[in-house]
Coordinates of C-alpha atoms in Angstrom, one line a residue:
M100 CA -22.4 -50.5 62.9
I101 CA -25.0 -47.8 62.6
G102 CA -28.3 -48.9 64.0
P103 CA -31.9 -47.6 63.6
S104 CA -31.6 -45.2 66.6
N105 CA -28.7 -43.3 64.9
P106 CA -29.7 -40.1 63.0
G107 CA -27.5 -41.3 60.1
F108 CA -29.3 -44.6 59.8
A109 CA -31.3 -43.7 56.7
S110 CA -28.2 -42.9 54.7
F111 CA -25.5 -45.1 56.3
G112 CA -27.3 -47.7 58.4
G113 CA -25.7 -51.2 58.6
I114 CA -22.5 -53.0 59.3
H115 CA -19.4 -51.1 58.1
H116 CA -15.9 -52.5 57.3
I117 CA -13.1 -50.1 56.4
Y118 CA -10.0 -51.4 54.6
A119 CA -6.8 -49.3 54.2
N120 CA -3.6 -49.8 52.3
D121 CA -0.2 -49.3 54.0
A122 CA -0.1 -45.6 53.0
A123 CA -3.5 -45.0 54.5
M124 CA -2.5 -46.8 57.7
R125 CA 0.4 -44.4 58.0
G126 CA -2.0 -41.6 57.4
Y127 CA -4.2 -42.7 60.3
A128 CA -1.2 -42.7 62.6
A129 CA 0.1 -39.3 61.4
G130 CA -3.3 -37.6 61.1
S131 CA -2.5 -36.7 57.5
F132 CA -2.8 -39.1 54.6
P133 CA 0.1 -39.4 52.0
E134 CA -0.3 -39.6 48.3
G135 CA -1.4 -43.1 47.2
S136 CA -3.6 -43.7 50.3
V137 CA -6.5 -45.9 49.5
L138 CA -9.5 -46.6 51.7
V139 CA -12.5 -48.8 51.0
F140 CA -15.7 -48.4 52.9
D141 CA -17.8 -51.6 52.6
R142 CA -21.4 -51.4 54.0
F143 CA -23.7 -54.3 54.6
E144 CA -27.3 -54.6 55.6
A145 CA -27.6 -55.5 59.3
L146 CA -30.0 -58.3 60.0
T147 CA -31.2 -59.1 63.5
S148 CA -32.5 -62.5 64.3
K149 CA -35.4 -63.3 66.7
D150 CA -32.8 -64.2 69.4
D151 CA -31.3 -60.7 68.9
L152 CA -28.1 -61.7 67.0
T153 CA -26.9 -59.2 64.4
T154 CA -25.4 -60.6 61.2
H155 CA -24.4 -59.4 57.7
G156 CA -27.1 -59.1 55.1
A157 CA -26.6 -58.0 51.6
R158 CA -23.8 -55.7 50.6
Q159 CA -25.3 -52.2 50.1
V160 CA -22.5 -50.1 48.8
V161 CA -18.7 -50.0 48.3
D162 CA -17.0 -46.6 48.5
V163 CA -13.4 -46.1 47.5
M164 CA -11.2 -43.1 48.3
Q165 CA -7.8 -42.6 46.7
K166 CA -5.5 -39.7 47.4
D167 CA -4.0 -38.6 44.1
S168 CA -3.3 -34.8 43.9
S169 CA -2.0 -35.2 40.4
R170 CA -5.5 -36.0 39.2
V171 CA -7.7 -34.3 41.7
T172 CA -7.1 -30.8 43.1
A173 CA -10.3 -30.4 45.2
V174 CA -11.0 -32.0 48.6
G175 CA -7.3 -32.4 49.5
G176 CA -6.5 -34.5 46.5
W177 CA -9.0 -37.2 47.3
D178 CA -10.9 -39.0 44.5
F179 CA -14.1 -40.9 45.3
E180 CA -16.0 -43.7 43.6
E181 CA -19.1 -45.6 44.8
F182 CA -20.3 -49.0 43.6
V183 CA -23.8 -50.4 44.1
G184 CA -24.1 -53.5 46.1
S185 CA -21.9 -56.4 44.9
T186 CA -22.0 -55.1 41.3
R187 CA -19.3 -53.2 39.5
A188 CA -21.8 -50.5 38.6
R189 CA -20.8 -47.0 39.6
T190 CA -23.2 -44.7 41.3
S191 CA -24.0 -41.7 39.1
G192 CA -22.7 -38.4 40.7
S193 CA -21.0 -40.1 43.6
R194 CA -17.8 -38.1 43.2
D195 CA -19.6 -34.8 43.8
V196 CA -21.8 -36.2 46.6
C197 CA -18.9 -37.8 48.4
A198 CA -16.6 -34.7 48.0
K199 CA -19.3 -32.4 49.3
C200 CA -19.8 -34.4 52.5
H201 CA -16.1 -35.1 53.0
S202 CA -15.3 -31.4 52.6
T203 CA -16.8 -30.8 56.1
Q204 CA -13.8 -32.8 57.5
R205 CA -11.0 -30.6 56.3
S206 CA -9.4 -30.5 59.7
H207 CA -9.0 -34.3 59.6
D208 CA -7.7 -34.5 56.1
F209 CA -11.3 -35.0 54.8
M210 CA -11.6 -38.3 56.7
F211 CA -14.6 -39.3 58.9
S212 CA -13.1 -42.6 60.3
V213 CA -10.4 -42.9 62.9
Y214 CA -8.1 -45.8 63.6
K215 CA -8.6 -47.6 66.9
D216 CA -6.2 -50.2 68.0

Protein backbone atom coordinates (compact mmCIF):
# COMPACT_ATOMS: atom_id res chain seq x y z
CA MET A 1 0.00 0.00 0.00
CA ILE A 2 1.15 3.51 -0.76
CA GLY A 3 -0.35 5.97 1.70
CA PRO A 4 -0.75 9.76 1.76
CA SER A 5 2.68 10.42 3.30
CA ASN A 6 4.50 8.72 0.40
CA PRO A 7 5.78 11.04 -2.37
CA GLY A 8 4.27 8.70 -4.98
CA PHE A 9 0.78 8.91 -3.49
CA ALA A 10 -0.63 11.33 -6.09
CA SER A 11 0.19 8.90 -8.92
CA PHE A 12 0.20 5.49 -7.23
CA GLY A 13 -1.60 5.83 -3.90
CA GLY A 14 -3.76 2.94 -2.78
CA ILE A 15 -3.69 -0.80 -2.19
CA HIS A 16 -1.62 -2.74 -4.71
CA HIS A 17 -1.86 -6.36 -5.80
CA ILE A 18 0.66 -7.83 -8.22
CA TYR A 19 -0.11 -11.07 -10.04
CA ALA A 20 2.55 -13.03 -11.94
CA ASN A 21 2.40 -16.07 -14.20
CA ASP A 22 4.86 -18.98 -13.75
CA ALA A 23 7.42 -17.46 -16.12
CA ALA A 24 7.37 -14.17 -14.22
CA MET A 25 7.78 -15.98 -10.91
CA ARG A 26 10.90 -17.66 -12.31
CA GLY A 27 12.05 -14.19 -13.36
CA TYR A 28 11.65 -12.84 -9.85
CA ALA A 29 13.79 -15.71 -8.55
CA ALA A 30 16.47 -15.32 -11.25
CA GLY A 31 16.51 -11.51 -11.43
CA SER A 32 15.85 -11.61 -15.18
CA PHE A 33 12.46 -12.32 -16.71
CA PRO A 34 12.05 -14.88 -19.52
CA GLU A 35 9.97 -14.45 -22.65
CA GLY A 36 6.29 -14.95 -21.90
CA SER A 37 6.45 -13.36 -18.44
CA VAL A 38 3.19 -11.59 -17.59
CA LEU A 39 2.61 -9.33 -14.60
CA VAL A 40 -0.59 -7.58 -13.60
CA PHE A 41 -0.56 -4.57 -11.30
CA ASP A 42 -4.03 -4.09 -9.79
CA ARG A 43 -4.48 -0.84 -7.80
CA PHE A 44 -7.43 -0.05 -5.55
CA GLU A 45 -8.44 3.04 -3.63
CA ALA A 46 -7.55 2.70 0.06
CA LEU A 47 -10.41 3.58 2.40
CA THR A 48 -9.82 4.25 6.08
CA SER A 49 -12.70 3.89 8.50
CA LYS A 50 -13.26 5.96 11.64
CA ASP A 51 -11.75 3.12 13.70
CA ASP A 52 -8.60 3.30 11.53
CA LEU A 53 -9.19 0.14 9.48
CA THR A 54 -7.97 0.27 5.89
CA THR A 55 -10.00 -1.55 3.25
CA HIS A 56 -10.28 -1.78 -0.54
CA GLY A 57 -12.26 0.88 -2.31
CA ALA A 58 -12.90 1.11 -6.02
CA ARG A 59 -10.44 -0.32 -8.52
CA GLN A 60 -8.39 2.54 -9.95
CA VAL A 61 -6.29 0.94 -12.64
CA VAL A 62 -5.05 -2.40 -13.99
CA ASP A 63 -1.62 -2.41 -15.62
CA VAL A 64 -0.36 -5.39 -17.60
CA MET A 65 3.26 -6.09 -18.60
CA GLN A 66 4.15 -8.86 -21.02
CA LYS A 67 7.64 -9.75 -22.17
CA ASP A 68 7.57 -10.45 -25.89
CA SER A 69 10.75 -9.43 -27.71
CA SER A 70 9.31 -10.62 -31.02
CA ARG A 71 6.79 -7.73 -30.90
CA VAL A 72 8.59 -5.14 -28.77
CA THR A 73 12.24 -4.20 -29.12
CA ALA A 74 12.45 -1.31 -26.65
CA VAL A 75 12.46 -1.54 -22.86
CA GLY A 76 13.86 -5.06 -22.74
CA GLY A 77 11.03 -6.53 -24.80
CA TRP A 78 8.31 -5.50 -22.36
CA ASP A 79 4.90 -4.43 -23.67
CA PHE A 80 2.57 -2.38 -21.49
CA GLU A 81 -1.19 -1.88 -21.33
CA GLU A 82 -3.26 0.06 -18.84
CA PHE A 83 -6.99 -0.22 -18.20
CA VAL A 84 -9.17 2.29 -16.39
CA GLY A 85 -10.88 1.12 -13.21
CA SER A 86 -12.93 -2.04 -13.69
CA THR A 87 -13.64 -1.27 -17.35
CA ARG A 88 -11.92 -2.74 -20.36
CA ALA A 89 -11.14 0.74 -21.65
CA ARG A 90 -7.45 1.22 -22.38
CA THR A 91 -5.68 4.34 -21.22
CA SER A 92 -4.51 6.42 -24.16
CA GLY A 93 -0.71 6.67 -24.42
CA SER A 94 -0.08 4.25 -21.57
CA ARG A 95 2.50 2.22 -23.49
CA ASP A 96 4.80 5.21 -23.86
CA VAL A 97 4.22 6.51 -20.32
CA CYS A 98 4.84 3.09 -18.75
CA ALA A 99 7.88 2.41 -20.95
CA LYS A 100 9.45 5.75 -20.04
CA CYS A 101 9.08 5.14 -16.32
CA HIS A 102 10.16 1.48 -16.44
CA SER A 103 13.22 2.39 -18.53
CA THR A 104 14.73 3.80 -15.30
CA GLN A 105 14.86 0.22 -13.93
CA ARG A 106 17.12 -1.28 -16.61
CA SER A 107 19.38 -2.91 -13.99
CA HIS A 108 16.37 -4.85 -12.63
CA ASP A 109 15.06 -6.00 -16.03
CA PHE A 110 12.79 -2.92 -16.06
CA MET A 111 10.89 -4.09 -12.98
CA PHE A 112 10.01 -2.01 -9.91
CA SER A 113 8.57 -4.81 -7.80
CA VAL A 114 10.51 -7.53 -6.00
CA TYR A 115 9.25 -10.84 -4.71
CA LYS A 116 9.23 -11.32 -0.96
CA ASP A 117 8.44 -14.74 0.41
